[in-house]
Coordinates of C-alpha atoms in Angstrom, one line a residue:
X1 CA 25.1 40.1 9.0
X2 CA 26.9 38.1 11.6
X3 CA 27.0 34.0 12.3
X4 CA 25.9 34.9 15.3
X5 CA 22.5 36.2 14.3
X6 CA 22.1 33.1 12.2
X7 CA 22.4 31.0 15.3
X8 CA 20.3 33.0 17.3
X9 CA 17.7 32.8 14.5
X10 CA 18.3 28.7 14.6
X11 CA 18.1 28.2 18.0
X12 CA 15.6 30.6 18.9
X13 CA 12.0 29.5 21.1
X14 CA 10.0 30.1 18.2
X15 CA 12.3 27.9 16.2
X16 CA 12.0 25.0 18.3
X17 CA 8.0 25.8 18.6
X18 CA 8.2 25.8 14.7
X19 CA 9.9 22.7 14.6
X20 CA 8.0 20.2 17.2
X21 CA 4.9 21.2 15.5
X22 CA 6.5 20.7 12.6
X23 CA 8.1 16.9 12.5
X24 CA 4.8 16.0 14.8
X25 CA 2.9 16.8 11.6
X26 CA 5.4 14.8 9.7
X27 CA 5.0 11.3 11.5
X28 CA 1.1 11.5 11.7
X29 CA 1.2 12.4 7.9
X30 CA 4.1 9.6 7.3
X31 CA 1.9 7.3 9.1
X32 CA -1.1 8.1 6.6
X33 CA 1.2 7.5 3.7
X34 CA 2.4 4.1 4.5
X35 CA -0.7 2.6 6.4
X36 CA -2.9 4.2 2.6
X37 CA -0.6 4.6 -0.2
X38 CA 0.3 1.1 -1.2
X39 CA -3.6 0.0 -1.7
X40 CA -4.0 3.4 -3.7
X41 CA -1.0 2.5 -6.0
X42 CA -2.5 -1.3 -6.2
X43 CA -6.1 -0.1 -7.2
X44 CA -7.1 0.2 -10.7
X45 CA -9.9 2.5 -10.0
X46 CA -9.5 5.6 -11.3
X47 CA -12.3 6.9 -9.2
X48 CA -10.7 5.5 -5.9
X49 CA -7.6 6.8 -7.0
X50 CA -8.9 10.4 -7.8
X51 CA -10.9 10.7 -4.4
X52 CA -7.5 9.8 -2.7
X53 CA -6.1 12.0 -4.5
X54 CA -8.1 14.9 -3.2
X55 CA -7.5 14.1 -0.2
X56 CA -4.3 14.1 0.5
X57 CA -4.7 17.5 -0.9
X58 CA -7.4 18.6 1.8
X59 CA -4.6 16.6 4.2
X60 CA -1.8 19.1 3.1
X61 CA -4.3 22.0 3.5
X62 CA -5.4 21.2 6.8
X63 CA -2.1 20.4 8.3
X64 CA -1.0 23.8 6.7
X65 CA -4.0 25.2 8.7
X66 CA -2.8 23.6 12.1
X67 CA 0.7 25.7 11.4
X68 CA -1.2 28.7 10.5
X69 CA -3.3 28.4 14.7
X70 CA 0.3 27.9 16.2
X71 CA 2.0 31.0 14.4
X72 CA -1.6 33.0 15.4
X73 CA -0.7 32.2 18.7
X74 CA 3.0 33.0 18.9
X75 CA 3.5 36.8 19.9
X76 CA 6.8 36.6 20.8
X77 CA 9.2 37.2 18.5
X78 CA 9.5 40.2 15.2
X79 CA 7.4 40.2 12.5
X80 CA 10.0 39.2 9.9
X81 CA 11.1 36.1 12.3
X82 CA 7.6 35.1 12.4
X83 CA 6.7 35.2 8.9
X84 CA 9.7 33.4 8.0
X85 CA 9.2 30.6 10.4
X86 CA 5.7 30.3 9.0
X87 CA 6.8 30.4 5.6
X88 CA 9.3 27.7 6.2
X89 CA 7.2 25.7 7.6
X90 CA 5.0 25.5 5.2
X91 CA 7.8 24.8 2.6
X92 CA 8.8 21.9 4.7
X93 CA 5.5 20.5 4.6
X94 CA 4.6 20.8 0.6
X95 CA 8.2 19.6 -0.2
X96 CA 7.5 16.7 2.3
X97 CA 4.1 15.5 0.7
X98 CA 5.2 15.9 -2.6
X99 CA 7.8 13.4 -1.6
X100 CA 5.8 10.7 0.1
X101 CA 2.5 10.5 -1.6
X102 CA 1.7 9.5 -5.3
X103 CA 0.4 13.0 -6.2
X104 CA 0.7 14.8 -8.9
X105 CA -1.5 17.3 -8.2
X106 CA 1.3 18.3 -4.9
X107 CA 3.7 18.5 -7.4
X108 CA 1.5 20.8 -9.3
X109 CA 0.9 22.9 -6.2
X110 CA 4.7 22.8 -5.4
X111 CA 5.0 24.6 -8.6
X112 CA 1.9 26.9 -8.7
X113 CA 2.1 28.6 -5.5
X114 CA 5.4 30.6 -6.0
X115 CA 3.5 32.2 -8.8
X116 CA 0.4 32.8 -7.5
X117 CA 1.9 33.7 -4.5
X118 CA 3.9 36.5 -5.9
X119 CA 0.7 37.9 -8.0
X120 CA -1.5 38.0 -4.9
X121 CA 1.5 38.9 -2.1
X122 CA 1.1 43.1 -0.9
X123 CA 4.3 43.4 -1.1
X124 CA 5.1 43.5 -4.7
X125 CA 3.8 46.8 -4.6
X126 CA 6.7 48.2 -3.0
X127 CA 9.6 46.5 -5.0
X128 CA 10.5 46.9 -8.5
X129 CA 10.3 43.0 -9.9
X130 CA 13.6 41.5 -10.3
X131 CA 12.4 39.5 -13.3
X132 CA 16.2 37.7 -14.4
X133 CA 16.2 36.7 -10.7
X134 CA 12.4 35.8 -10.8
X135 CA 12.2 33.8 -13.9
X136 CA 15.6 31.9 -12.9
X137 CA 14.5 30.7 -9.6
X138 CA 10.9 30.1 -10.7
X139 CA 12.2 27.9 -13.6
X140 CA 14.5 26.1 -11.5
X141 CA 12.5 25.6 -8.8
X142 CA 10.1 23.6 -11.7
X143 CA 12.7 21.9 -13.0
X144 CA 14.0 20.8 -9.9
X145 CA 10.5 19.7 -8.0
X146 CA 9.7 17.7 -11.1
X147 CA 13.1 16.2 -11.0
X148 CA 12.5 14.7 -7.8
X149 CA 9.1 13.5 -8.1
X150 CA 9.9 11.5 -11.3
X151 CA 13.1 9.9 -9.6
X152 CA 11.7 9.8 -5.7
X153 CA 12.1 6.0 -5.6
X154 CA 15.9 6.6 -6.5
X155 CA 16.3 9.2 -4.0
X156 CA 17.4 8.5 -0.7
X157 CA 18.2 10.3 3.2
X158 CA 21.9 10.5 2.0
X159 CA 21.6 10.3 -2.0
X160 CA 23.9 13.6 -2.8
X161 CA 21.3 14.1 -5.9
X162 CA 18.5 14.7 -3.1
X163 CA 20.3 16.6 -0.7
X164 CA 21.6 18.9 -3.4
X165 CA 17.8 18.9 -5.4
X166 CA 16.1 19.9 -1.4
X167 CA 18.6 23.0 -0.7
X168 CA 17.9 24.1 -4.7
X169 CA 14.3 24.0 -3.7
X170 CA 14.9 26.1 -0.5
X171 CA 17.2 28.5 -2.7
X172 CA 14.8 28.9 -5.1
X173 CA 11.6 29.7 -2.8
X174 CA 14.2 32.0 -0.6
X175 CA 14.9 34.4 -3.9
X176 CA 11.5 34.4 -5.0
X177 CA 9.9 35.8 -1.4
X178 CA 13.1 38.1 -1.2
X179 CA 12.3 39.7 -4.4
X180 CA 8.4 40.5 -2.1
X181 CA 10.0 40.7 1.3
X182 CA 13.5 41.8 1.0
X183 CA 14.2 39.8 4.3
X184 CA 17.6 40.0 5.7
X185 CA 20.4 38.2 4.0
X186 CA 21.0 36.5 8.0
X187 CA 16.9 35.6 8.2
X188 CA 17.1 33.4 4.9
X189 CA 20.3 31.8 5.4
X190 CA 18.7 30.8 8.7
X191 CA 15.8 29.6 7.5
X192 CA 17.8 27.5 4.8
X193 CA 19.3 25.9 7.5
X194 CA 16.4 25.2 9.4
X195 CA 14.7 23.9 6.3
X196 CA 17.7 21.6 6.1
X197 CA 17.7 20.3 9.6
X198 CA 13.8 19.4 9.4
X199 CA 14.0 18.0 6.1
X200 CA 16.5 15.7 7.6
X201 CA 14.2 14.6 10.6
X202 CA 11.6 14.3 8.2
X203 CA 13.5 11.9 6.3
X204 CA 15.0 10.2 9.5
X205 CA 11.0 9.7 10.8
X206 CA 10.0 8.0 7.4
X207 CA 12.6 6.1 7.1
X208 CA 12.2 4.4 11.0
X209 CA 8.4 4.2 10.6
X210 CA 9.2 2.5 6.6
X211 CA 11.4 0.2 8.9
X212 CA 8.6 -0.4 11.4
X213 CA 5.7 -1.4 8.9
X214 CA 8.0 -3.8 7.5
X215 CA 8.6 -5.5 10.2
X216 CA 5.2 -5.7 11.7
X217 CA 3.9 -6.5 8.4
X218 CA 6.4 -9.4 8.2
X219 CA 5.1 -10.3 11.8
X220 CA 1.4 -9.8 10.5
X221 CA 2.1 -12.3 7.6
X222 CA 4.1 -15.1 9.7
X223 CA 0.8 -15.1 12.1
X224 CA -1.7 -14.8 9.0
X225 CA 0.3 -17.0 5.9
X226 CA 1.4 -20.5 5.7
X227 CA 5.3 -20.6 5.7
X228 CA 5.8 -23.4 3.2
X229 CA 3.0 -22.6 0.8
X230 CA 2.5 -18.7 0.9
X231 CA -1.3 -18.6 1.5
X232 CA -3.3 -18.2 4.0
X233 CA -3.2 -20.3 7.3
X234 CA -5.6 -21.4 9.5
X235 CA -5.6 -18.7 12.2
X236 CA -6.7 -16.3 9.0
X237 CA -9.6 -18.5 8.1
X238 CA -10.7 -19.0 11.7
X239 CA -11.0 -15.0 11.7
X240 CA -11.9 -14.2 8.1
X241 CA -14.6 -17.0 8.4
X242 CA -17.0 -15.8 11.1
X243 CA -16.6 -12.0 9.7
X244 CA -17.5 -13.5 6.5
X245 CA -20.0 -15.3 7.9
X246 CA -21.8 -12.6 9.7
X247 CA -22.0 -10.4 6.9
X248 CA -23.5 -12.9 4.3
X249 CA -26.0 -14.6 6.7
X250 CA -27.9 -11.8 6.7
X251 CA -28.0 -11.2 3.3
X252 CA -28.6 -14.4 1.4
X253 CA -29.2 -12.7 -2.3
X254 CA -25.2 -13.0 -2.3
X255 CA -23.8 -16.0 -2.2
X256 CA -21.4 -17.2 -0.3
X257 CA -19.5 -20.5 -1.6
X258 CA -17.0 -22.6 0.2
X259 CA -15.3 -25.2 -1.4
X260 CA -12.7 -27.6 0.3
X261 CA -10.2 -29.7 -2.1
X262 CA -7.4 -31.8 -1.2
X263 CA -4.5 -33.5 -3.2
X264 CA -5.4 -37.2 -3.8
X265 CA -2.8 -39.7 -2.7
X266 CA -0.2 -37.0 -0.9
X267 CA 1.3 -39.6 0.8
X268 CA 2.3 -41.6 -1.7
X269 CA 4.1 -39.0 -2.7
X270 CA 6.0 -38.2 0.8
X271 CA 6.8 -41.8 0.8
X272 CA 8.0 -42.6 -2.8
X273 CA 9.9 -39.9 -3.3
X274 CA 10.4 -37.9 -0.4
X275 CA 9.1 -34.7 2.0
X276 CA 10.9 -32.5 -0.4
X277 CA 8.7 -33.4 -3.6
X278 CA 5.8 -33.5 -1.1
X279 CA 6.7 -30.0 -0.5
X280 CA 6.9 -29.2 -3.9
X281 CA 4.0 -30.8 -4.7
X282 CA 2.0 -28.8 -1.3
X283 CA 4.0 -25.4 -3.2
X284 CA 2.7 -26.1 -6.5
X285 CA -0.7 -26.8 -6.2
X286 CA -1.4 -23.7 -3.8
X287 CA 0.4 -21.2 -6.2
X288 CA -1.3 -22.9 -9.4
X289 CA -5.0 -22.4 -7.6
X290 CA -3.6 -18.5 -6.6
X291 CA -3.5 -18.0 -9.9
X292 CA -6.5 -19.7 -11.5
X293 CA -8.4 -17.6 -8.7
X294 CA -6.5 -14.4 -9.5
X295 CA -7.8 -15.3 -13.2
X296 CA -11.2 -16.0 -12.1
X297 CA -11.5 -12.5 -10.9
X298 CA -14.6 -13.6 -7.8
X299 CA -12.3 -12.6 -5.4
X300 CA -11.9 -15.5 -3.7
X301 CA -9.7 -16.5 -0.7
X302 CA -7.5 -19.5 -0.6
X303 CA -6.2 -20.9 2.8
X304 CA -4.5 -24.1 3.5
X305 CA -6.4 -25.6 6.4
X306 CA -3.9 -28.5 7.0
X307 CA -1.6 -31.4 5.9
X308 CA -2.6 -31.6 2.1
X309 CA -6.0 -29.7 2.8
X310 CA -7.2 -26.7 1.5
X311 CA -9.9 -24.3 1.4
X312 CA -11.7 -21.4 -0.8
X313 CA -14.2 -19.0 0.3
X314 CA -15.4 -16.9 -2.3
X315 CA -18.1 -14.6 -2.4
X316 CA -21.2 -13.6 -5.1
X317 CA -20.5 -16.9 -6.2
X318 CA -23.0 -20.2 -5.5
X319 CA -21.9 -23.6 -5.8
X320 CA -22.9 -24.6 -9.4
X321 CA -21.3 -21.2 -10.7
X322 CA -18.2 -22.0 -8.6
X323 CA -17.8 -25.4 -11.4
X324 CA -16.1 -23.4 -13.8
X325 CA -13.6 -22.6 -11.1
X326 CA -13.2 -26.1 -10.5
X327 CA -13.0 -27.5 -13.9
X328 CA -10.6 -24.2 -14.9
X329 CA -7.7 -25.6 -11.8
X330 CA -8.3 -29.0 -12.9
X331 CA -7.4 -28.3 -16.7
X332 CA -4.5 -26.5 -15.7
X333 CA -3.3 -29.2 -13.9
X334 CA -4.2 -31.2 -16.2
X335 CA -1.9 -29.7 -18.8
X336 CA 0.9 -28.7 -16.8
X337 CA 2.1 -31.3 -14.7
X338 CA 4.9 -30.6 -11.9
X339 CA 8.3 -30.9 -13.7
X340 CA 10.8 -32.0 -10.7
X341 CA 14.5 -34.2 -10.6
X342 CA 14.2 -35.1 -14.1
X343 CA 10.8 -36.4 -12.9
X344 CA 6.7 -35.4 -14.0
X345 CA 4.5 -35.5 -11.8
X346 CA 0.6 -35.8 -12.7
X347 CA -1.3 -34.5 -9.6
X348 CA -5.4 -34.7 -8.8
X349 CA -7.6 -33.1 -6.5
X350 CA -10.6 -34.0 -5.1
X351 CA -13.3 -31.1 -4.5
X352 CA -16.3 -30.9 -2.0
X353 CA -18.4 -27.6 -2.7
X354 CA -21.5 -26.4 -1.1
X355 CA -23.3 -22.6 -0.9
X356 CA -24.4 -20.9 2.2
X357 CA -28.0 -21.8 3.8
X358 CA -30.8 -20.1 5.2
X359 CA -30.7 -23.0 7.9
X360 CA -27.1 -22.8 8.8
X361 CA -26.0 -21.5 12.5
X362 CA -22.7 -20.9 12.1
X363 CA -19.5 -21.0 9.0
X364 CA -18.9 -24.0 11.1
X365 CA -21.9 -25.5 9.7
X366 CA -20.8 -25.0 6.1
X367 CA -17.3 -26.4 6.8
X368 CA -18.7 -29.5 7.8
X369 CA -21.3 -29.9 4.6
X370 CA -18.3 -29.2 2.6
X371 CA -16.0 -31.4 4.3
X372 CA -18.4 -34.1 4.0
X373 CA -18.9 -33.5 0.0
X374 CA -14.8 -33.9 -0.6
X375 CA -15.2 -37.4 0.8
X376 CA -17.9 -38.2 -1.2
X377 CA -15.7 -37.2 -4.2
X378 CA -13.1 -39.4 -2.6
X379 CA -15.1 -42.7 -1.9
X380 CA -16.3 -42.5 -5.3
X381 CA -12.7 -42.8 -6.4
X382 CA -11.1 -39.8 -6.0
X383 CA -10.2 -37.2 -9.3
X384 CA -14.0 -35.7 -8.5
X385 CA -15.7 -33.0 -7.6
X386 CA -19.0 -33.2 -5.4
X387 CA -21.2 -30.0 -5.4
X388 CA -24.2 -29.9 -3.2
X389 CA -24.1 -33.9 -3.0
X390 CA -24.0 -34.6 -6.5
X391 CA -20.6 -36.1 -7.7
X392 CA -19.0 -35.7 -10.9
X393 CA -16.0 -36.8 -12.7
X394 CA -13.1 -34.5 -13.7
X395 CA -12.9 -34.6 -17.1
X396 CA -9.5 -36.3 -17.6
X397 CA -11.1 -39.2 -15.5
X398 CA -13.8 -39.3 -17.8
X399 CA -11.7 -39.7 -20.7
X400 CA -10.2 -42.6 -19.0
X401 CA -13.3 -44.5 -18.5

């Protein structure tokens, strides 16, 4: 065996063939992973989950059947250089998913196929087993893929714990096809390296896409999220709205509830103590009615529409259910007051809510009903909510009275 045979084996046509088809597989399947696998983690559905799952199984089989057409169509070339290539492939491709997506049933597969792939190969007919050698690799190679999958989120392009964990995985897959094959020393070696080198691009290709959806979903946010407060902005609710809108107006059996709140006497607190605390105050209220909706568990969508003005859309939910809502932020506020500069703060809101009509042409038209129930909760003194016209009290204002 010579170097130069290993470079010839590197840098051959059917190499480069291999490996464009290859790393172009790798960034459509890298772009799968990042644009899918976050709202899979984040979904407590173990149906979702399990159908994902699945998937990216079929996903790893079909792009395993793309490399399959292109080595049917390469003629150039010996058998043993093909099958190699192919093989390699392949590796680069189950090691690769296993790596990016969530799966434990990859890493199952990463571990099942060297043995199934021995029992079923042709070629263990003509070779006596080398079972020391077999077992060794074969336990390895389990140790070793389960090591990475547990600690992936360690791991990184340069991390000398993955470099060294992806050339024990090639080793081990090389010594259990040489105990079937029997492949040239210089074809294996060469196909370590290859292994190596698109391993590497692999790695280089997630890590610039990973880069990429950062930055446009920092963009994304900046245009969609209010930079003081956190929630949603106005541009969102202009969009959300008339898709929200055009789904529920034709089906009325689900509700659709808007309710519009703002914070009673914000500029008293700009002009007593500051546009600091009135950020704070702006901060505190949004974050506090996050969570009370995030408790609520209807699913509905906060947005600050302007100034000291907010808004909540939620769905499935009519105006006289949405109460509880209201009454549930107003309590918390209620009994957690904003502790700022030594100072506490006791902060109110006023509510207008109204539902979704048959006779309504547009989310415009809604806005405006609600809009026009918050100031009737705050001519009739503010520290009220209004639902559907008919004004109420919050209950600490009730006490007072």
């Amino acid at each position: 065996m010579g170097l130069g045979e290993i470079i010839r084996i590197c840098l051959s046509t059917n190499a480069l063939v291999t490996g464009i088809v290859t790393v172009g597989l790798i960034t459509i399947i890298t772009y799968i992973a990042l644009t899918f696998e976050k709202d899979i983690e984040l979904s407590s559905d173990w149906a979702n989950k399990l159908v994902s799952g699945l998937s990216e199984v079929i996903l790893l089989f079909t792009a395993s059947f793309v490399v399959i057409k292109v080595f049917e169509s390469l003629t150039v070339g010996s058998r043993i250089e093909l099958g190699s290539l192919f093989i390699n492939a392949e590796l680069t491709l189950f090691f690769y998913f296993m790596f990016i997506f969530n799966n434990r049933l990859i890493v199952i597969l990463n571990i099942g196929l060297p043995l199934l792939y021995h029992l079923v190969s042709d070629s263990q007919q003509h070779h006596q087993i080398v079972w020391p050698l077999f077992i060794g690799a074969y336990v390895l190679l389990a140790v070793v893929t389960e090591y990475l999958y547990t600690h992936k989120d360690e791991l990184y392009i340069f991390d000398y714990r993955y470099i060294v964990g992806q050339i024990l995985f090639g080793i081990c897959w090389w010594c259990l096809l040489w105990i079937d094959f029997r492949w040239p020393l210089a074809n294996i070696i060469g196909m370590l390296i290859l292994f190596e080198v698109y391993m590497f691009i692999a790695r280089i290709i997630e890590i610039k896409m990973e880069n990429y959806f950062y930055t446009f979903n920092r963009l994304k946010k900046k245009v969609n999220y209010d930079a003081l407060t956190g929630v949603r902005n106005r541009a969102n609710l202009n969009k959300f709205s008339k898709a929200v809108y055009d789904e529920h107006c034709k089906d009325l059996w689900k509700p659709l509830t808007v309710i519009i709140f703002d914070i009673d006497g914000f500029k008293n607190f700009n002009d007593h103590y500051g546009h600091d605390i009135g950020d704070q105050v702006l901060r505190y209220v949004s974050h506090l009615v996050e969570r009370e909706l995030h408790l609520d568990n209807d699913g509905g969508r906060l947005f600050r529409y302007g100034g000291e003005e907010f808004l909540i859309i939620i769905e499935g939910v009519n105006g006289d259910e949405s109460v509880k809502l209201v009454k549930s932020i107003n309590k918390t506020l209620r009994n957690v007051p904003l502790f700022t500069q030594d100072m506490s703060l006791n902060i109110t809101l006023s509510f207008g809510v109204t539902t979704l009509r048959s006779t309504d042409k547009s989310f415009s038209d809604v806005f405006k009903r609600a809009d026009r129930y918050l100031y009737q909760s705050k001519n009739s003194g503010r520290n009220s909510f209004t639902v559907e016209g008919r004004t109420q009290p919050n209950e600490d204002k009730q006490k007072n009275q």
